[in-house]
């Protein structure tokens, strides 16, 4: 497999909603690259200055997609949209954030409709990176030519993410400690260590950003999206949002319903779910996906070296790592946490199942490299042990949005209850709530109502989705009041454009505004 094929194939993981960890809330992962560009952010309300930036694709993938031109720009947006024009008081009043944009345009483009604005999820995922990946076409998991022939593909890094005034306040050492720690800290001592880690992270971020932490919330970011729409010159927005990007898109549709041309929300988040319900939903979703993996393993022993009982093999690997982690040649230890996140990583795509089986088998033989490859792809950790600001932004956004704050006693109670209901994933999802419980910033919840005046919005759900379980799809569509559900009976996180049925339905909607028929269900293959 070529380097390009491997990197683009992993884009399905980038369109992700990450499971909670010791200090992590829901999010997604992308390789980080901050180009050394000199462009200045255009002032609010002014047209951006675009410059050619082929170096972004070259750094991410090794080359640009054939026939694609890449241009970059930056725009400035108010830090606090709610402060009002000319305000001088309040957090962020009178200040701006820079928002980085990348536009991929095909040389074969004809009868241009406008721009397709992309958000890959997270929160914390880079839309700039994702626009590059999606520009490579369906052979590599990208967008079909039917779309790139009619639209510019525009990715943006939301406020606080990657190239857009990035929030950075978590050390690499603390991220290593979080991912490497026991995903189910049963003793009071180990649980207290989790809490101490979250408290340290919260203090560091609070000390650095103070009362501006709530400004990274979803409603502020949704208002930025309208600035992006204006910057690319579209009267109305055409939008494709994955995972958390469905929440961002739904918020935009409520704020600016008459500015929507077409909107596809793939991997739906239920905006009305609070912290506990959302965490339990992910625990259930990952358990279901893991069960699907174990059944595949039993039926495909020739491709699954840990058959016939994959669940026992995985749980044994995690248990062994708790007491005697395998050490790599560089001294890094494959602790129970790293094995756990290798499992999480593999469940985002059905193609990851075989990788997981091989990695667990190799770990038993003393080679942890496969475990680290999977876990590091999820964590956004490079070979030198450096992280992007993915999880800094993830916490900042999720905790600004979240209003529910369960007690420590309640978290401990749920950790035990969910261990019984969702044995592999429940405890980690319960403990993961500590991230926002210990977060120091204020809260700025997004709206959860109807998108009155918006056109039909297509909400796509995957029946085997671990990170945004299928049950949330209809709930998001119903909340908006204009949602039309499109179901994929497949595995992994997000659906478009993985099969002809889903692709044809979404393409017809984006290009011709033809809404999928009510109740359309697309087969797995």
PDB file of C-alpha atoms in Angstrom, residues 211-394:
ATOM      1  CA  UNK A 211     -12.574  34.031  31.545  1.00  0.00           C
ATOM      2  CA  UNK A 212     -12.117  33.555  27.800  1.00  0.00           C
ATOM      3  CA  UNK A 213     -12.490  29.764  27.993  1.00  0.00           C
ATOM      4  CA  UNK A 214     -16.265  29.881  27.290  1.00  0.00           C
ATOM      5  CA  UNK A 215     -15.533  31.665  23.998  1.00  0.00           C
ATOM      6  CA  UNK A 216     -14.479  28.357  22.433  1.00  0.00           C
ATOM      7  CA  UNK A 217     -18.030  26.982  22.631  1.00  0.00           C
ATOM      8  CA  UNK A 218     -20.108  25.692  19.744  1.00  0.00           C
ATOM      9  CA  UNK A 219     -22.475  28.645  19.386  1.00  0.00           C
ATOM     10  CA  UNK A 220     -19.573  31.066  18.938  1.00  0.00           C
ATOM     11  CA  UNK A 221     -18.041  28.678  16.373  1.00  0.00           C
ATOM     12  CA  UNK A 222     -21.346  28.401  14.499  1.00  0.00           C
ATOM     13  CA  UNK A 223     -21.367  32.163  14.073  1.00  0.00           C
ATOM     14  CA  UNK A 224     -17.849  31.854  12.648  1.00  0.00           C
ATOM     15  CA  UNK A 225     -19.271  29.461  10.044  1.00  0.00           C
ATOM     16  CA  UNK A 226     -21.453  32.251   8.721  1.00  0.00           C
ATOM     17  CA  UNK A 227     -18.331  34.395   8.391  1.00  0.00           C
ATOM     18  CA  UNK A 228     -16.770  31.544   6.395  1.00  0.00           C
ATOM     19  CA  UNK A 229     -19.853  31.423   4.157  1.00  0.00           C
ATOM     20  CA  UNK A 230     -19.535  35.137   3.482  1.00  0.00           C
ATOM     21  CA  UNK A 231     -15.780  34.887   2.942  1.00  0.00           C
ATOM     22  CA  UNK A 232     -16.143  32.303   0.148  1.00  0.00           C
ATOM     23  CA  UNK A 233     -18.796  34.463  -1.496  1.00  0.00           C
ATOM     24  CA  UNK A 234     -21.811  32.159  -1.183  1.00  0.00           C
ATOM     25  CA  UNK A 235     -25.227  33.658  -0.590  1.00  0.00           C
ATOM     26  CA  UNK A 236     -26.265  30.437   1.145  1.00  0.00           C
ATOM     27  CA  UNK A 237     -24.252  27.725   2.873  1.00  0.00           C
ATOM     28  CA  UNK A 238     -23.721  24.210   1.526  1.00  0.00           C
ATOM     29  CA  UNK A 239     -22.300  22.190   4.410  1.00  0.00           C
ATOM     30  CA  UNK A 240     -21.042  18.688   5.171  1.00  0.00           C
ATOM     31  CA  UNK A 241     -20.481  17.980   8.858  1.00  0.00           C
ATOM     32  CA  UNK A 242     -19.267  14.745  10.409  1.00  0.00           C
ATOM     33  CA  UNK A 243     -19.755  13.677  14.044  1.00  0.00           C
ATOM     34  CA  UNK A 244     -19.345  16.809  16.219  1.00  0.00           C
ATOM     35  CA  UNK A 245     -19.683  18.658  12.916  1.00  0.00           C
ATOM     36  CA  UNK A 246     -23.351  17.631  12.980  1.00  0.00           C
ATOM     37  CA  UNK A 247     -23.779  19.553  16.236  1.00  0.00           C
ATOM     38  CA  UNK A 248     -21.979  22.554  14.776  1.00  0.00           C
ATOM     39  CA  UNK A 249     -24.147  22.392  11.655  1.00  0.00           C
ATOM     40  CA  UNK A 250     -27.357  21.980  13.641  1.00  0.00           C
ATOM     41  CA  UNK A 251     -26.457  25.011  15.732  1.00  0.00           C
ATOM     42  CA  UNK A 252     -25.812  27.029  12.570  1.00  0.00           C
ATOM     43  CA  UNK A 253     -29.170  25.949  11.131  1.00  0.00           C
ATOM     44  CA  UNK A 254     -30.940  27.260  14.222  1.00  0.00           C
ATOM     45  CA  UNK A 255     -29.071  30.574  14.193  1.00  0.00           C
ATOM     46  CA  UNK A 256     -29.157  31.179  10.425  1.00  0.00           C
ATOM     47  CA  UNK A 257     -31.911  28.949   8.985  1.00  0.00           C
ATOM     48  CA  UNK A 258     -32.478  31.106   5.915  1.00  0.00           C
ATOM     49  CA  UNK A 259     -28.761  31.061   5.074  1.00  0.00           C
ATOM     50  CA  UNK A 260     -28.789  27.289   4.500  1.00  0.00           C
ATOM     51  CA  UNK A 261     -28.798  25.978   0.924  1.00  0.00           C
ATOM     52  CA  UNK A 262     -28.094  22.319   1.748  1.00  0.00           C
ATOM     53  CA  UNK A 263     -26.749  20.568   4.838  1.00  0.00           C
ATOM     54  CA  UNK A 264     -25.608  16.967   5.357  1.00  0.00           C
ATOM     55  CA  UNK A 265     -25.057  15.885   8.967  1.00  0.00           C
ATOM     56  CA  UNK A 266     -23.308  12.490   9.051  1.00  0.00           C
ATOM     57  CA  UNK A 267     -22.736  10.665  12.364  1.00  0.00           C
ATOM     58  CA  UNK A 268     -25.404  12.543  14.270  1.00  0.00           C
ATOM     59  CA  UNK A 269     -24.976  13.934  17.763  1.00  0.00           C
ATOM     60  CA  UNK A 270     -28.155  14.377  19.809  1.00  0.00           C
ATOM     61  CA  UNK A 271     -27.811  18.003  21.019  1.00  0.00           C
ATOM     62  CA  UNK A 272     -30.221  17.442  23.903  1.00  0.00           C
ATOM     63  CA  UNK A 273     -28.107  14.717  25.529  1.00  0.00           C
ATOM     64  CA  UNK A 274     -26.288  15.969  28.582  1.00  0.00           C
ATOM     65  CA  UNK A 275     -22.961  14.674  29.846  1.00  0.00           C
ATOM     66  CA  UNK A 276     -24.066  11.483  31.620  1.00  0.00           C
ATOM     67  CA  UNK A 277     -26.507  10.390  28.915  1.00  0.00           C
ATOM     68  CA  UNK A 278     -23.996  11.136  26.176  1.00  0.00           C
ATOM     69  CA  UNK A 279     -21.236   9.193  27.898  1.00  0.00           C
ATOM     70  CA  UNK A 280     -23.489   6.184  28.454  1.00  0.00           C
ATOM     71  CA  UNK A 281     -24.615   6.339  24.830  1.00  0.00           C
ATOM     72  CA  UNK A 282     -20.989   6.078  23.675  1.00  0.00           C
ATOM     73  CA  UNK A 283     -20.329   3.215  26.089  1.00  0.00           C
ATOM     74  CA  UNK A 284     -23.280   1.347  24.598  1.00  0.00           C
ATOM     75  CA  UNK A 285     -22.204   2.174  21.057  1.00  0.00           C
ATOM     76  CA  UNK A 286     -18.642   0.949  21.520  1.00  0.00           C
ATOM     77  CA  UNK A 287     -19.787  -2.248  23.230  1.00  0.00           C
ATOM     78  CA  UNK A 288     -22.098  -2.948  20.310  1.00  0.00           C
ATOM     79  CA  UNK A 289     -19.345  -2.265  17.768  1.00  0.00           C
ATOM     80  CA  UNK A 290     -16.911  -4.459  19.708  1.00  0.00           C
ATOM     81  CA  UNK A 291     -19.478  -7.250  19.723  1.00  0.00           C
ATOM     82  CA  UNK A 292     -19.747  -6.912  15.940  1.00  0.00           C
ATOM     83  CA  UNK A 293     -15.947  -7.183  15.723  1.00  0.00           C
ATOM     84  CA  UNK A 294     -15.849 -10.329  17.857  1.00  0.00           C
ATOM     85  CA  UNK A 295     -18.526 -11.998  15.729  1.00  0.00           C
ATOM     86  CA  UNK A 296     -16.605 -11.091  12.575  1.00  0.00           C
ATOM     87  CA  UNK A 297     -13.490 -12.584  14.143  1.00  0.00           C
ATOM     88  CA  UNK A 298     -15.208 -15.877  14.923  1.00  0.00           C
ATOM     89  CA  UNK A 299     -16.506 -16.091  11.363  1.00  0.00           C
ATOM     90  CA  UNK A 300     -13.194 -15.108   9.732  1.00  0.00           C
ATOM     91  CA  UNK A 301     -10.543 -17.026  11.643  1.00  0.00           C
ATOM     92  CA  UNK A 302      -8.194 -16.935   8.667  1.00  0.00           C
ATOM     93  CA  UNK A 303      -7.999 -13.134   8.957  1.00  0.00           C
ATOM     94  CA  UNK A 304      -8.300 -12.952  12.742  1.00  0.00           C
ATOM     95  CA  UNK A 305      -5.396 -14.559  14.619  1.00  0.00           C
ATOM     96  CA  UNK A 306      -7.136 -14.059  17.972  1.00  0.00           C
ATOM     97  CA  UNK A 307     -10.194 -16.118  16.960  1.00  0.00           C
ATOM     98  CA  UNK A 308     -12.373 -17.792  18.086  1.00  0.00           C
ATOM     99  CA  UNK A 309     -12.789 -15.727  21.279  1.00  0.00           C
ATOM    100  CA  UNK A 310     -11.606 -12.226  20.421  1.00  0.00           C
ATOM    101  CA  UNK A 311     -13.229 -10.666  23.487  1.00  0.00           C
ATOM    102  CA  UNK A 312     -11.258 -12.924  25.802  1.00  0.00           C
ATOM    103  CA  UNK A 313      -8.050 -12.185  23.898  1.00  0.00           C
ATOM    104  CA  UNK A 314      -8.527  -8.424  24.141  1.00  0.00           C
ATOM    105  CA  UNK A 315      -9.553  -8.368  27.797  1.00  0.00           C
ATOM    106  CA  UNK A 316      -6.649 -10.680  28.663  1.00  0.00           C
ATOM    107  CA  UNK A 317      -4.257  -8.343  26.844  1.00  0.00           C
ATOM    108  CA  UNK A 318      -5.535  -5.359  28.837  1.00  0.00           C
ATOM    109  CA  UNK A 319      -5.355  -7.293  32.128  1.00  0.00           C
ATOM    110  CA  UNK A 320      -1.789  -8.433  31.436  1.00  0.00           C
ATOM    111  CA  UNK A 321      -0.785  -4.883  30.533  1.00  0.00           C
ATOM    112  CA  UNK A 322      -1.979  -3.715  33.942  1.00  0.00           C
ATOM    113  CA  UNK A 323       0.666  -5.772  35.717  1.00  0.00           C
ATOM    114  CA  UNK A 324       3.353  -6.480  33.133  1.00  0.00           C
ATOM    115  CA  UNK A 325       3.240  -4.135  30.116  1.00  0.00           C
ATOM    116  CA  UNK A 326       5.267  -5.114  27.061  1.00  0.00           C
ATOM    117  CA  UNK A 327       8.185  -2.759  26.524  1.00  0.00           C
ATOM    118  CA  UNK A 328       9.136  -1.532  23.041  1.00  0.00           C
ATOM    119  CA  UNK A 329      12.742  -1.220  21.866  1.00  0.00           C
ATOM    120  CA  UNK A 330      12.701   2.501  22.709  1.00  0.00           C
ATOM    121  CA  UNK A 331      11.577   1.784  26.279  1.00  0.00           C
ATOM    122  CA  UNK A 332       7.942   2.825  25.828  1.00  0.00           C
ATOM    123  CA  UNK A 333       5.524   0.544  27.673  1.00  0.00           C
ATOM    124  CA  UNK A 334       2.260  -0.725  26.188  1.00  0.00           C
ATOM    125  CA  UNK A 335       0.236  -0.173  29.357  1.00  0.00           C
ATOM    126  CA  UNK A 336      -3.428  -1.064  29.721  1.00  0.00           C
ATOM    127  CA  UNK A 337      -4.415   2.412  28.594  1.00  0.00           C
ATOM    128  CA  UNK A 338      -2.517   2.190  25.324  1.00  0.00           C
ATOM    129  CA  UNK A 339      -3.990  -1.243  24.600  1.00  0.00           C
ATOM    130  CA  UNK A 340      -7.468   0.102  25.370  1.00  0.00           C
ATOM    131  CA  UNK A 341      -7.053   3.036  22.963  1.00  0.00           C
ATOM    132  CA  UNK A 342      -5.793   0.678  20.267  1.00  0.00           C
ATOM    133  CA  UNK A 343      -9.153  -1.082  20.609  1.00  0.00           C
ATOM    134  CA  UNK A 344     -11.024   2.224  20.466  1.00  0.00           C
ATOM    135  CA  UNK A 345      -9.078   3.312  17.382  1.00  0.00           C
ATOM    136  CA  UNK A 346      -9.792   0.093  15.500  1.00  0.00           C
ATOM    137  CA  UNK A 347     -13.558   0.355  15.901  1.00  0.00           C
ATOM    138  CA  UNK A 348     -13.908   3.571  13.884  1.00  0.00           C
ATOM    139  CA  UNK A 349     -13.546   1.624  10.628  1.00  0.00           C
ATOM    140  CA  UNK A 350     -14.374  -1.956   9.739  1.00  0.00           C
ATOM    141  CA  UNK A 351     -10.960  -2.130   8.055  1.00  0.00           C
ATOM    142  CA  UNK A 352      -9.444  -1.550  11.499  1.00  0.00           C
ATOM    143  CA  UNK A 353     -10.752  -4.867  12.821  1.00  0.00           C
ATOM    144  CA  UNK A 354      -8.053  -6.921  11.142  1.00  0.00           C
ATOM    145  CA  UNK A 355      -5.404  -4.464  12.347  1.00  0.00           C
ATOM    146  CA  UNK A 356      -6.606  -4.858  15.920  1.00  0.00           C
ATOM    147  CA  UNK A 357      -6.584  -8.663  15.777  1.00  0.00           C
ATOM    148  CA  UNK A 358      -3.053  -8.627  14.417  1.00  0.00           C
ATOM    149  CA  UNK A 359      -1.871  -6.052  16.970  1.00  0.00           C
ATOM    150  CA  UNK A 360      -3.239  -8.028  19.935  1.00  0.00           C
ATOM    151  CA  UNK A 361      -1.704 -11.234  18.588  1.00  0.00           C
ATOM    152  CA  UNK A 362       1.684  -9.538  18.113  1.00  0.00           C
ATOM    153  CA  UNK A 363       1.479  -8.019  21.586  1.00  0.00           C
ATOM    154  CA  UNK A 364       1.101 -11.499  23.052  1.00  0.00           C
ATOM    155  CA  UNK A 365       4.282 -12.388  21.196  1.00  0.00           C
ATOM    156  CA  UNK A 366       6.155  -9.444  22.698  1.00  0.00           C
ATOM    157  CA  UNK A 367       5.782  -6.849  19.919  1.00  0.00           C
ATOM    158  CA  UNK A 368       3.733  -3.757  20.917  1.00  0.00           C
ATOM    159  CA  UNK A 369       4.280  -1.810  17.681  1.00  0.00           C
ATOM    160  CA  UNK A 370       0.837  -2.570  16.260  1.00  0.00           C
ATOM    161  CA  UNK A 371      -0.834  -1.422  19.470  1.00  0.00           C
ATOM    162  CA  UNK A 372       1.104   1.828  19.401  1.00  0.00           C
ATOM    163  CA  UNK A 373       0.331   2.395  15.709  1.00  0.00           C
ATOM    164  CA  UNK A 374      -3.404   2.152  16.359  1.00  0.00           C
ATOM    165  CA  UNK A 375      -3.416   4.109  19.617  1.00  0.00           C
ATOM    166  CA  UNK A 376      -1.152   6.873  18.313  1.00  0.00           C
ATOM    167  CA  UNK A 377      -3.317   7.326  15.208  1.00  0.00           C
ATOM    168  CA  UNK A 378      -6.259   7.925  17.538  1.00  0.00           C
ATOM    169  CA  UNK A 379      -4.354  10.204  19.905  1.00  0.00           C
ATOM    170  CA  UNK A 380      -2.626  12.274  17.237  1.00  0.00           C
ATOM    171  CA  UNK A 381       0.751  11.432  18.793  1.00  0.00           C
ATOM    172  CA  UNK A 382       3.814  11.542  16.545  1.00  0.00           C
ATOM    173  CA  UNK A 383       6.903   9.340  16.751  1.00  0.00           C
ATOM    174  CA  UNK A 384       8.693  11.876  18.929  1.00  0.00           C
ATOM    175  CA  UNK A 385       5.869  11.841  21.497  1.00  0.00           C
ATOM    176  CA  UNK A 386       4.464  15.232  20.511  1.00  0.00           C
ATOM    177  CA  UNK A 387       0.752  15.965  20.313  1.00  0.00           C
ATOM    178  CA  UNK A 388      -1.243  18.495  18.340  1.00  0.00           C
ATOM    179  CA  UNK A 389      -3.680  20.725  20.193  1.00  0.00           C
ATOM    180  CA  UNK A 390      -6.562  18.387  19.354  1.00  0.00           C
ATOM    181  CA  UNK A 391      -7.396  17.476  22.928  1.00  0.00           C
ATOM    182  CA  UNK A 392      -6.787  20.973  24.308  1.00  0.00           C
ATOM    183  CA  UNK A 393      -9.425  22.254  21.885  1.00  0.00           C
ATOM    184  CA  UNK A 394     -11.600  19.221  22.560  1.00  0.00           C
TER     185      UNK A 394
END
